[in-house]
């Protein structure tokens, strides 16, 4: 089955800095890569996703890049703000089961 | 559209008891997945139901079971509760897993289960 590794587990930045979270996956058949943000005590919310036919996708301060050859994808947050503080999960959907496998999460802390 | 809802939001049980959790998906969504979330293990997949059939199953013991009704609402049951079952149980719905553009999962707020 699919295996997703996510790094780092904790990321601490100053407000205004950029943050990058990286994930690798094992199943070359995976074709859908969503990112979720989970604030303390709340549900995971989809913030951006990318499909295997696209190399990069951007939405305001958030961008995701995908390298299919190396089997890794990354979340980039620019001009971080304190409200970006949360746990971020990456996931990969294998073409077989369609059920996403999640990384273990990255706790992002943005210091004012 | 209303989002995914889960009931109850909090539950306290003792070891050996059983518990049933409920999930109502977004209207029109036919797939419901269940996850266990713990601080150490992240989001662990339990099972997925589509059109009242369990299509996918994670690596959990048989004490964990579920079902889906004709209106797509789903329940999960945990029998003979253990201390290690304490976790946040999340359900997620999607319109049509496997179909590009309709496979995104939307999560409910979760049920916080504490086993004493």
JSON list of C-alpha atoms in Angstrom, two decimals:
[
{"chain": "A", "resi": 1, "resn": "UNK", "atom": "CA", "xyz": [0.00, 0.00, 0.00]},
{"chain": "A", "resi": 2, "resn": "UNK", "atom": "CA", "xyz": [0.86, 3.67, -0.08]},
{"chain": "A", "resi": 3, "resn": "UNK", "atom": "CA", "xyz": [3.27, 5.16, 2.45]},
{"chain": "A", "resi": 4, "resn": "UNK", "atom": "CA", "xyz": [3.53, 8.92, 3.00]},
{"chain": "A", "resi": 5, "resn": "UNK", "atom": "CA", "xyz": [6.39, 10.51, 4.91]},
{"chain": "A", "resi": 6, "resn": "UNK", "atom": "CA", "xyz": [6.05, 14.13, 6.06]},
{"chain": "A", "resi": 7, "resn": "UNK", "atom": "CA", "xyz": [8.76, 16.48, 7.31]},
{"chain": "A", "resi": 8, "resn": "UNK", "atom": "CA", "xyz": [9.36, 18.34, 9.50]},
{"chain": "A", "resi": 9, "resn": "UNK", "atom": "CA", "xyz": [7.11, 17.31, 12.36]},
{"chain": "A", "resi": 10, "resn": "UNK", "atom": "CA", "xyz": [7.40, 20.79, 13.87]},
{"chain": "A", "resi": 11, "resn": "UNK", "atom": "CA", "xyz": [8.19, 24.06, 12.13]},
{"chain": "A", "resi": 12, "resn": "UNK", "atom": "CA", "xyz": [8.63, 27.36, 13.93]},
{"chain": "A", "resi": 13, "resn": "UNK", "atom": "CA", "xyz": [8.88, 30.60, 11.93]},
{"chain": "A", "resi": 14, "resn": "UNK", "atom": "CA", "xyz": [8.62, 34.33, 12.47]},
{"chain": "A", "resi": 15, "resn": "UNK", "atom": "CA", "xyz": [5.64, 36.21, 11.08]},
{"chain": "A", "resi": 16, "resn": "UNK", "atom": "CA", "xyz": [6.35, 37.21, 7.50]},
{"chain": "A", "resi": 17, "resn": "UNK", "atom": "CA", "xyz": [8.76, 34.35, 6.84]},
{"chain": "A", "resi": 18, "resn": "UNK", "atom": "CA", "xyz": [8.06, 31.52, 4.40]},
{"chain": "A", "resi": 19, "resn": "UNK", "atom": "CA", "xyz": [7.31, 27.95, 5.49]},
{"chain": "A", "resi": 20, "resn": "UNK", "atom": "CA", "xyz": [7.89, 24.78, 3.50]},
{"chain": "A", "resi": 21, "resn": "UNK", "atom": "CA", "xyz": [6.55, 21.33, 4.36]},
{"chain": "A", "resi": 22, "resn": "UNK", "atom": "CA", "xyz": [7.69, 18.31, 2.37]},
{"chain": "A", "resi": 23, "resn": "UNK", "atom": "CA", "xyz": [6.10, 14.92, 1.75]},
{"chain": "A", "resi": 24, "resn": "UNK", "atom": "CA", "xyz": [7.25, 11.84, -0.09]},
{"chain": "A", "resi": 25, "resn": "UNK", "atom": "CA", "xyz": [5.07, 8.98, -1.28]},
{"chain": "A", "resi": 26, "resn": "UNK", "atom": "CA", "xyz": [5.80, 5.43, -2.34]},
{"chain": "A", "resi": 27, "resn": "UNK", "atom": "CA", "xyz": [3.09, 4.42, -4.83]},
{"chain": "A", "resi": 28, "resn": "UNK", "atom": "CA", "xyz": [3.84, 5.69, -8.33]},
{"chain": "A", "resi": 29, "resn": "UNK", "atom": "CA", "xyz": [0.13, 5.18, -9.17]},
{"chain": "A", "resi": 30, "resn": "UNK", "atom": "CA", "xyz": [-0.91, 7.93, -6.75]},
{"chain": "A", "resi": 31, "resn": "UNK", "atom": "CA", "xyz": [-2.49, 10.77, -8.68]},
{"chain": "A", "resi": 32, "resn": "UNK", "atom": "CA", "xyz": [-4.16, 13.08, -6.15]},
{"chain": "A", "resi": 33, "resn": "UNK", "atom": "CA", "xyz": [-2.39, 15.03, -3.42]},
{"chain": "A", "resi": 34, "resn": "UNK", "atom": "CA", "xyz": [-4.49, 17.14, -1.02]},
{"chain": "A", "resi": 35, "resn": "UNK", "atom": "CA", "xyz": [-3.25, 19.28, 1.86]},
{"chain": "A", "resi": 36, "resn": "UNK", "atom": "CA", "xyz": [-5.32, 19.82, 4.99]},
{"chain": "A", "resi": 37, "resn": "UNK", "atom": "CA", "xyz": [-5.01, 22.38, 7.76]},
{"chain": "A", "resi": 38, "resn": "UNK", "atom": "CA", "xyz": [-6.25, 21.48, 11.22]},
{"chain": "A", "resi": 39, "resn": "UNK", "atom": "CA", "xyz": [-6.49, 24.21, 13.82]},
{"chain": "A", "resi": 40, "resn": "UNK", "atom": "CA", "xyz": [-6.59, 23.24, 17.47]},
{"chain": "A", "resi": 41, "resn": "UNK", "atom": "CA", "xyz": [-9.89, 21.57, 18.33]},
{"chain": "A", "resi": 42, "resn": "UNK", "atom": "CA", "xyz": [-11.22, 21.85, 14.79]},
{"chain": "A", "resi": 43, "resn": "UNK", "atom": "CA", "xyz": [-11.74, 19.57, 11.82]},
{"chain": "A", "resi": 44, "resn": "UNK", "atom": "CA", "xyz": [-9.14, 19.16, 9.05]},
{"chain": "A", "resi": 45, "resn": "UNK", "atom": "CA", "xyz": [-9.94, 21.59, 6.24]},
{"chain": "A", "resi": 46, "resn": "UNK", "atom": "CA", "xyz": [-8.75, 21.22, 2.66]},
{"chain": "A", "resi": 47, "resn": "UNK", "atom": "CA", "xyz": [-6.54, 24.19, 1.75]},
{"chain": "A", "resi": 48, "resn": "UNK", "atom": "CA", "xyz": [-5.13, 23.15, -1.60]},
{"chain": "A", "resi": 49, "resn": "UNK", "atom": "CA", "xyz": [-4.74, 20.05, -3.75]},
{"chain": "A", "resi": 50, "resn": "UNK", "atom": "CA", "xyz": [-2.87, 19.00, -6.86]},
{"chain": "A", "resi": 51, "resn": "UNK", "atom": "CA", "xyz": [-3.27, 16.23, -9.39]},
{"chain": "A", "resi": 52, "resn": "UNK", "atom": "CA", "xyz": [-0.50, 14.30, -11.08]},
{"chain": "A", "resi": 53, "resn": "UNK", "atom": "CA", "xyz": [-0.95, 16.04, -14.43]},
{"chain": "A", "resi": 54, "resn": "UNK", "atom": "CA", "xyz": [0.06, 19.38, -12.89]},
{"chain": "A", "resi": 55, "resn": "UNK", "atom": "CA", "xyz": [3.47, 20.38, -11.54]},
{"chain": "A", "resi": 56, "resn": "UNK", "atom": "CA", "xyz": [2.51, 23.41, -9.48]},
{"chain": "A", "resi": 57, "resn": "UNK", "atom": "CA", "xyz": [-0.61, 25.10, -8.17]},
{"chain": "A", "resi": 58, "resn": "UNK", "atom": "CA", "xyz": [-0.94, 28.39, -6.34]},
{"chain": "A", "resi": 59, "resn": "UNK", "atom": "CA", "xyz": [-3.71, 30.02, -4.31]},
{"chain": "A", "resi": 60, "resn": "UNK", "atom": "CA", "xyz": [-2.78, 33.43, -2.89]},
{"chain": "A", "resi": 61, "resn": "UNK", "atom": "CA", "xyz": [-0.07, 32.79, -0.26]},
{"chain": "A", "resi": 62, "resn": "UNK", "atom": "CA", "xyz": [-0.19, 29.03, -0.60]},
{"chain": "A", "resi": 63, "resn": "UNK", "atom": "CA", "xyz": [1.41, 26.91, -3.30]},
{"chain": "A", "resi": 64, "resn": "UNK", "atom": "CA", "xyz": [1.99, 23.21, -3.83]},
{"chain": "A", "resi": 65, "resn": "UNK", "atom": "CA", "xyz": [4.61, 21.64, -6.08]},
{"chain": "A", "resi": 66, "resn": "UNK", "atom": "CA", "xyz": [4.74, 18.05, -7.28]},
{"chain": "A", "resi": 67, "resn": "UNK", "atom": "CA", "xyz": [7.72, 16.09, -8.57]},
{"chain": "A", "resi": 68, "resn": "UNK", "atom": "CA", "xyz": [6.36, 12.79, -9.91]},
{"chain": "A", "resi": 69, "resn": "UNK", "atom": "CA", "xyz": [9.79, 11.44, -10.82]},
{"chain": "A", "resi": 70, "resn": "UNK", "atom": "CA", "xyz": [11.13, 11.87, -7.31]},
{"chain": "A", "resi": 71, "resn": "UNK", "atom": "CA", "xyz": [7.72, 11.10, -5.77]},
{"chain": "A", "resi": 72, "resn": "UNK", "atom": "CA", "xyz": [7.61, 14.12, -3.54]},
{"chain": "A", "resi": 73, "resn": "UNK", "atom": "CA", "xyz": [5.38, 17.14, -3.13]},
{"chain": "A", "resi": 74, "resn": "UNK", "atom": "CA", "xyz": [5.67, 20.26, -1.01]},
{"chain": "A", "resi": 75, "resn": "UNK", "atom": "CA", "xyz": [3.50, 22.95, 0.53]},
{"chain": "A", "resi": 76, "resn": "UNK", "atom": "CA", "xyz": [4.81, 26.49, 0.46]},
{"chain": "A", "resi": 77, "resn": "UNK", "atom": "CA", "xyz": [3.31, 29.27, 2.57]},
{"chain": "A", "resi": 78, "resn": "UNK", "atom": "CA", "xyz": [4.64, 32.77, 1.99]},
{"chain": "A", "resi": 79, "resn": "UNK", "atom": "CA", "xyz": [4.30, 35.83, 4.25]},
{"chain": "A", "resi": 80, "resn": "UNK", "atom": "CA", "xyz": [3.18, 33.68, 7.17]},
{"chain": "A", "resi": 81, "resn": "UNK", "atom": "CA", "xyz": [0.73, 35.09, 9.68]},
{"chain": "A", "resi": 82, "resn": "UNK", "atom": "CA", "xyz": [-0.10, 33.96, 13.24]},
{"chain": "A", "resi": 83, "resn": "UNK", "atom": "CA", "xyz": [-3.42, 32.56, 11.99]},
{"chain": "A", "resi": 84, "resn": "UNK", "atom": "CA", "xyz": [-1.44, 30.12, 9.82]},
{"chain": "A", "resi": 85, "resn": "UNK", "atom": "CA", "xyz": [-0.45, 28.34, 13.05]},
{"chain": "A", "resi": 86, "resn": "UNK", "atom": "CA", "xyz": [-1.98, 24.85, 12.84]},
{"chain": "A", "resi": 87, "resn": "UNK", "atom": "CA", "xyz": [-1.18, 21.25, 12.03]},
{"chain": "A", "resi": 88, "resn": "UNK", "atom": "CA", "xyz": [-0.84, 20.59, 8.30]},
{"chain": "A", "resi": 89, "resn": "UNK", "atom": "CA", "xyz": [-1.38, 17.15, 6.79]},
{"chain": "A", "resi": 90, "resn": "UNK", "atom": "CA", "xyz": [-0.38, 15.99, 3.36]},
{"chain": "A", "resi": 91, "resn": "UNK", "atom": "CA", "xyz": [-2.02, 13.00, 1.71]},
{"chain": "A", "resi": 92, "resn": "UNK", "atom": "CA", "xyz": [-1.69, 10.87, -1.40]},
{"chain": "A", "resi": 93, "resn": "UNK", "atom": "CA", "xyz": [-4.42, 8.87, -3.11]},
{"chain": "A", "resi": 94, "resn": "UNK", "atom": "CA", "xyz": [-3.38, 5.67, -4.77]},
{"chain": "A", "resi": 95, "resn": "UNK", "atom": "CA", "xyz": [-5.12, 4.94, -8.05]},
{"chain": "A", "resi": 96, "resn": "UNK", "atom": "CA", "xyz": [-6.27, 1.61, -6.67]},
{"chain": "A", "resi": 97, "resn": "UNK", "atom": "CA", "xyz": [-8.18, 2.36, -3.49]},
{"chain": "A", "resi": 98, "resn": "UNK", "atom": "CA", "xyz": [-8.89, 6.10, -3.92]},
{"chain": "A", "resi": 99, "resn": "UNK", "atom": "CA", "xyz": [-8.57, 6.44, -0.17]},
{"chain": "A", "resi": 100, "resn": "UNK", "atom": "CA", "xyz": [-5.90, 9.00, 0.79]},
{"chain": "A", "resi": 101, "resn": "UNK", "atom": "CA", "xyz": [-3.00, 7.97, 2.96]},
{"chain": "A", "resi": 102, "resn": "UNK", "atom": "CA", "xyz": [-2.03, 10.78, 5.30]},
{"chain": "A", "resi": 103, "resn": "UNK", "atom": "CA", "xyz": [1.33, 11.97, 6.51]},
{"chain": "A", "resi": 104, "resn": "UNK", "atom": "CA", "xyz": [1.78, 12.32, 10.27]},
{"chain": "A", "resi": 105, "resn": "UNK", "atom": "CA", "xyz": [1.35, 16.06, 10.22]},
{"chain": "A", "resi": 106, "resn": "UNK", "atom": "CA", "xyz": [3.49, 19.17, 10.69]},
{"chain": "A", "resi": 107, "resn": "UNK", "atom": "CA", "xyz": [2.82, 21.53, 13.55]},
{"chain": "A", "resi": 108, "resn": "UNK", "atom": "CA", "xyz": [3.46, 25.03, 12.19]},
{"chain": "A", "resi": 109, "resn": "UNK", "atom": "CA", "xyz": [3.98, 27.78, 14.75]},
{"chain": "A", "resi": 110, "resn": "UNK", "atom": "CA", "xyz": [4.11, 31.36, 13.52]},
{"chain": "A", "resi": 111, "resn": "UNK", "atom": "CA", "xyz": [5.51, 33.77, 16.10]},
{"chain": "A", "resi": 112, "resn": "UNK", "atom": "CA", "xyz": [4.21, 37.36, 15.95]},
{"chain": "B", "resi": 1, "resn": "UNK", "atom": "CA", "xyz": [-24.83, 22.96, 1.64]},
{"chain": "B", "resi": 2, "resn": "UNK", "atom": "CA", "xyz": [-24.50, 21.89, 5.22]},
{"chain": "B", "resi": 3, "resn": "UNK", "atom": "CA", "xyz": [-21.17, 20.33, 6.11]},
{"chain": "B", "resi": 4, "resn": "UNK", "atom": "CA", "xyz": [-20.44, 16.90, 7.49]},
{"chain": "B", "resi": 5, "resn": "UNK", "atom": "CA", "xyz": [-21.92, 16.44, 10.94]},
{"chain": "B", "resi": 6, "resn": "UNK", "atom": "CA", "xyz": [-21.04, 13.95, 13.64]},
{"chain": "B", "resi": 7, "resn": "UNK", "atom": "CA", "xyz": [-22.78, 12.97, 16.85]},
{"chain": "B", "resi": 8, "resn": "UNK", "atom": "CA", "xyz": [-22.10, 12.90, 19.66]},
{"chain": "B", "resi": 9, "resn": "UNK", "atom": "CA", "xyz": [-19.22, 15.36, 19.84]},
{"chain": "B", "resi": 10, "resn": "UNK", "atom": "CA", "xyz": [-17.90, 14.00, 23.15]},
{"chain": "B", "resi": 11, "resn": "UNK", "atom": "CA", "xyz": [-18.24, 10.62, 24.77]},
{"chain": "B", "resi": 12, "resn": "UNK", "atom": "CA", "xyz": [-16.86, 9.06, 27.93]},
{"chain": "B", "resi": 13, "resn": "UNK", "atom": "CA", "xyz": [-17.00, 5.29, 28.31]},
{"chain": "B", "resi": 14, "resn": "UNK", "atom": "CA", "xyz": [-15.38, 2.67, 30.48]},
{"chain": "B", "resi": 15, "resn": "UNK", "atom": "CA", "xyz": [-13.33, -0.33, 29.40]},
{"chain": "B", "resi": 16, "resn": "UNK", "atom": "CA", "xyz": [-15.39, -3.21, 28.09]},
{"chain": "B", "resi": 17, "resn": "UNK", "atom": "CA", "xyz": [-18.32, -1.08, 26.99]},
{"chain": "B", "resi": 18, "resn": "UNK", "atom": "CA", "xyz": [-19.32, -0.52, 23.41]},
{"chain": "B", "resi": 19, "resn": "UNK", "atom": "CA", "xyz": [-20.01, 2.71, 21.57]},
{"chain": "B", "resi": 20, "resn": "UNK", "atom": "CA", "xyz": [-21.77, 3.83, 18.39]},
{"chain": "B", "resi": 21, "resn": "UNK", "atom": "CA", "xyz": [-20.80, 7.00, 16.56]},
{"chain": "B", "resi": 22, "resn": "UNK", "atom": "CA", "xyz": [-22.83, 8.64, 13.82]},
{"chain": "B", "resi": 23, "resn": "UNK", "atom": "CA", "xyz": [-21.89, 10.61, 10.72]},
{"chain": "B", "resi": 24, "resn": "UNK", "atom": "CA", "xyz": [-24.11, 12.51, 8.29]},
{"chain": "B", "resi": 25, "resn": "UNK", "atom": "CA", "xyz": [-22.31, 13.34, 5.03]},
{"chain": "B", "resi": 26, "resn": "UNK", "atom": "CA", "xyz": [-22.75, 16.38, 2.85]},
{"chain": "B", "resi": 27, "resn": "UNK", "atom": "CA", "xyz": [-25.95, 16.10, 0.85]},
{"chain": "B", "resi": 28, "resn": "UNK", "atom": "CA", "xyz": [-25.27, 14.19, -2.37]},
{"chain": "B", "resi": 29, "resn": "UNK", "atom": "CA", "xyz": [-22.06, 12.59, -1.14]},
{"chain": "B", "resi": 30, "resn": "UNK", "atom": "CA", "xyz": [-22.15, 8.81, -1.36]},
{"chain": "B", "resi": 31, "resn": "UNK", "atom": "CA", "xyz": [-18.85, 7.88, 0.20]},
{"chain": "B", "resi": 32, "resn": "UNK", "atom": "CA", "xyz": [-18.12, 8.04, 3.92]},
{"chain": "B", "resi": 33, "resn": "UNK", "atom": "CA", "xyz": [-14.73, 7.24, 5.41]},
{"chain": "B", "resi": 34, "resn": "UNK", "atom": "CA", "xyz": [-13.79, 6.94, 9.05]},
{"chain": "B", "resi": 35, "resn": "UNK", "atom": "CA", "xyz": [-10.47, 7.84, 10.63]},
{"chain": "B", "resi": 36, "resn": "UNK", "atom": "CA", "xyz": [-8.96, 7.55, 14.08]},
{"chain": "B", "resi": 37, "resn": "UNK", "atom": "CA", "xyz": [-6.78, 10.48, 15.08]},
{"chain": "B", "resi": 38, "resn": "UNK", "atom": "CA", "xyz": [-4.34, 10.25, 17.97]},
{"chain": "B", "resi": 39, "resn": "UNK", "atom": "CA", "xyz": [-1.38, 12.51, 18.81]},
{"chain": "B", "resi": 40, "resn": "UNK", "atom": "CA", "xyz": [1.16, 9.78, 18.16]},
{"chain": "B", "resi": 41, "resn": "UNK", "atom": "CA", "xyz": [-0.31, 8.11, 15.09]},
{"chain": "B", "resi": 42, "resn": "UNK", "atom": "CA", "xyz": [-1.88, 10.92, 13.07]},
{"chain": "B", "resi": 43, "resn": "UNK", "atom": "CA", "xyz": [-4.87, 10.04, 10.89]},
{"chain": "B", "resi": 44, "resn": "UNK", "atom": "CA", "xyz": [-5.39, 6.30, 10.65]},
{"chain": "B", "resi": 45, "resn": "UNK", "atom": "CA", "xyz": [-7.90, 5.00, 8.11]},
{"chain": "B", "resi": 46, "resn": "UNK", "atom": "CA", "xyz": [-10.59, 2.69, 9.53]},
{"chain": "B", "resi": 47, "resn": "UNK", "atom": "CA", "xyz": [-12.95, 1.95, 6.64]},
{"chain": "B", "resi": 48, "resn": "UNK", "atom": "CA", "xyz": [-14.87, 3.46, 3.77]},
{"chain": "B", "resi": 49, "resn": "UNK", "atom": "CA", "xyz": [-18.48, 2.90, 2.76]},
{"chain": "B", "resi": 50, "resn": "UNK", "atom": "CA", "xyz": [-20.01, 3.60, -0.61]},
{"chain": "B", "resi": 51, "resn": "UNK", "atom": "CA", "xyz": [-23.63, 2.87, -1.49]},
{"chain": "B", "resi": 52, "resn": "UNK", "atom": "CA", "xyz": [-24.09, 0.88, 1.73]},
{"chain": "B", "resi": 53, "resn": "UNK", "atom": "CA", "xyz": [-21.11, -1.38, 1.00]},
{"chain": "B", "resi": 54, "resn": "UNK", "atom": "CA", "xyz": [-17.76, -1.42, 2.73]},
{"chain": "B", "resi": 55, "resn": "UNK", "atom": "CA", "xyz": [-15.28, -0.92, -0.08]},
{"chain": "B", "resi": 56, "resn": "UNK", "atom": "CA", "xyz": [-12.03, -0.36, 1.78]},
{"chain": "B", "resi": 57, "resn": "UNK", "atom": "CA", "xyz": [-10.79, -1.34, 5.20]},
{"chain": "B", "resi": 58, "resn": "UNK", "atom": "CA", "xyz": [-7.81, -0.25, 7.23]},
{"chain": "B", "resi": 59, "resn": "UNK", "atom": "CA", "xyz": [-5.71, -2.30, 9.58]},
{"chain": "B", "resi": 60, "resn": "UNK", "atom": "CA", "xyz": [-7.90, -2.28, 12.69]},
{"chain": "B", "resi": 61, "resn": "UNK", "atom": "CA", "xyz": [-9.22, -5.22, 14.75]},
{"chain": "B", "resi": 62, "resn": "UNK", "atom": "CA", "xyz": [-12.69, -6.63, 14.23]},
{"chain": "B", "resi": 63, "resn": "UNK", "atom": "CA", "xyz": [-13.93, -4.73, 17.28]},
{"chain": "B", "resi": 64, "resn": "UNK", "atom": "CA", "xyz": [-14.24, -1.78, 14.93]},
{"chain": "B", "resi": 65, "resn": "UNK", "atom": "CA", "xyz": [-17.16, -2.06, 12.55]},
{"chain": "B", "resi": 66, "resn": "UNK", "atom": "CA", "xyz": [-19.43, 0.19, 10.60]},
{"chain": "B", "resi": 67, "resn": "UNK", "atom": "CA", "xyz": [-22.36, 0.45, 8.29]},
{"chain": "B", "resi": 68, "resn": "UNK", "atom": "CA", "xyz": [-23.98, 2.85, 5.91]},
{"chain": "B", "resi": 69, "resn": "UNK", "atom": "CA", "xyz": [-27.65, 3.48, 5.38]},
{"chain": "B", "resi": 70, "resn": "UNK", "atom": "CA", "xyz": [-29.54, 4.15, 2.16]},
{"chain": "B", "resi": 71, "resn": "UNK", "atom": "CA", "xyz": [-29.45, 7.91, 2.85]},
{"chain": "B", "resi": 72, "resn": "UNK", "atom": "CA", "xyz": [-25.60, 7.68, 3.05]},
{"chain": "B", "resi": 73, "resn": "UNK", "atom": "CA", "xyz": [-25.51, 8.33, 6.79]},
{"chain": "B", "resi": 74, "resn": "UNK", "atom": "CA", "xyz": [-22.98, 6.09, 8.47]},
{"chain": "B", "resi": 75, "resn": "UNK", "atom": "CA", "xyz": [-22.35, 4.67, 11.89]},
{"chain": "B", "resi": 76, "resn": "UNK", "atom": "CA", "xyz": [-19.29, 3.09, 13.37]},
{"chain": "B", "resi": 77, "resn": "UNK", "atom": "CA", "xyz": [-19.29, 0.80, 16.36]},
{"chain": "B", "resi": 78, "resn": "UNK", "atom": "CA", "xyz": [-16.49, -0.13, 18.71]},
{"chain": "B", "resi": 79, "resn": "UNK", "atom": "CA", "xyz": [-17.10, -3.10, 20.97]},
{"chain": "B", "resi": 80, "resn": "UNK", "atom": "CA", "xyz": [-15.21, -4.12, 24.11]},
{"chain": "B", "resi": 81, "resn": "UNK", "atom": "CA", "xyz": [-13.55, -0.73, 24.47]},
{"chain": "B", "resi": 82, "resn": "UNK", "atom": "CA", "xyz": [-9.90, -0.54, 25.48]},
{"chain": "B", "resi": 83, "resn": "UNK", "atom": "CA", "xyz": [-7.97, 2.38, 26.97]},
{"chain": "B", "resi": 84, "resn": "UNK", "atom": "CA", "xyz": [-6.07, 2.70, 23.69]},
{"chain": "B", "resi": 85, "resn": "UNK", "atom": "CA", "xyz": [-9.29, 3.42, 21.81]},
{"chain": "B", "resi": 86, "resn": "UNK", "atom": "CA", "xyz": [-9.35, 6.92, 23.29]},
{"chain": "B", "resi": 87, "resn": "UNK", "atom": "CA", "xyz": [-9.05, 9.19, 20.29]},
{"chain": "B", "resi": 88, "resn": "UNK", "atom": "CA", "xyz": [-10.77, 11.67, 18.02]},
{"chain": "B", "resi": 89, "resn": "UNK", "atom": "CA", "xyz": [-12.87, 9.79, 15.47]},
{"chain": "B", "resi": 90, "resn": "UNK", "atom": "CA", "xyz": [-13.35, 11.70, 12.25]},
{"chain": "B", "resi": 91, "resn": "UNK", "atom": "CA", "xyz": [-15.57, 10.90, 9.36]},
{"chain": "B", "resi": 92, "resn": "UNK", "atom": "CA", "xyz": [-15.15, 12.35, 5.91]},
{"chain": "B", "resi": 93, "resn": "UNK", "atom": "CA", "xyz": [-17.45, 12.36, 2.92]},
{"chain": "B", "resi": 94, "resn": "UNK", "atom": "CA", "xyz": [-16.83, 12.69, -0.79]},
{"chain": "B", "resi": 95, "resn": "UNK", "atom": "CA", "xyz": [-19.08, 12.54, -3.82]},
{"chain": "B", "resi": 96, "resn": "UNK", "atom": "CA", "xyz": [-17.37, 9.84, -5.83]},
{"chain": "B", "resi": 97, "resn": "UNK", "atom": "CA", "xyz": [-13.92, 8.57, -4.84]},
{"chain": "B", "resi": 98, "resn": "UNK", "atom": "CA", "xyz": [-11.79, 7.66, -7.83]},
{"chain": "B", "resi": 99, "resn": "UNK", "atom": "CA", "xyz": [-13.40, 10.18, -10.14]},
{"chain": "B", "resi": 100, "resn": "UNK", "atom": "CA", "xyz": [-11.12, 13.17, -10.68]},
{"chain": "B", "resi": 101, "resn": "UNK", "atom": "CA", "xyz": [-12.69, 16.31, -9.34]},
{"chain": "B", "resi": 102, "resn": "UNK", "atom": "CA", "xyz": [-15.16, 14.50, -7.09]},
{"chain": "B", "resi": 103, "resn": "UNK", "atom": "CA", "xyz": [-12.79, 12.60, -4.84]},
{"chain": "B", "resi": 104, "resn": "UNK", "atom": "CA", "xyz": [-11.93, 15.31, -2.33]},
{"chain": "B", "resi": 105, "resn": "UNK", "atom": "CA", "xyz": [-12.78, 14.37, 1.23]},
{"chain": "B", "resi": 106, "resn": "UNK", "atom": "CA", "xyz": [-14.53, 16.81, 3.57]},
{"chain": "B", "resi": 107, "resn": "UNK", "atom": "CA", "xyz": [-14.23, 16.15, 7.26]},
{"chain": "B", "resi": 108, "resn": "UNK", "atom": "CA", "xyz": [-16.72, 16.36, 10.08]},
{"chain": "B", "resi": 109, "resn": "UNK", "atom": "CA", "xyz": [-15.84, 17.92, 13.46]},
{"chain": "B", "resi": 110, "resn": "UNK", "atom": "CA", "xyz": [-15.15, 14.54, 15.01]},
{"chain": "B", "resi": 111, "resn": "UNK", "atom": "CA", "xyz": [-16.25, 12.66, 18.11]},
{"chain": "B", "resi": 112, "resn": "UNK", "atom": "CA", "xyz": [-13.85, 12.79, 21.03]},
{"chain": "B", "resi": 113, "resn": "UNK", "atom": "CA", "xyz": [-13.98, 9.39, 22.73]},
{"chain": "B", "resi": 114, "resn": "UNK", "atom": "CA", "xyz": [-12.42, 8.94, 26.14]},
{"chain": "B", "resi": 115, "resn": "UNK", "atom": "CA", "xyz": [-12.16, 5.44, 27.58]},
{"chain": "B", "resi": 116, "resn": "UNK", "atom": "CA", "xyz": [-11.62, 5.22, 31.34]}
]
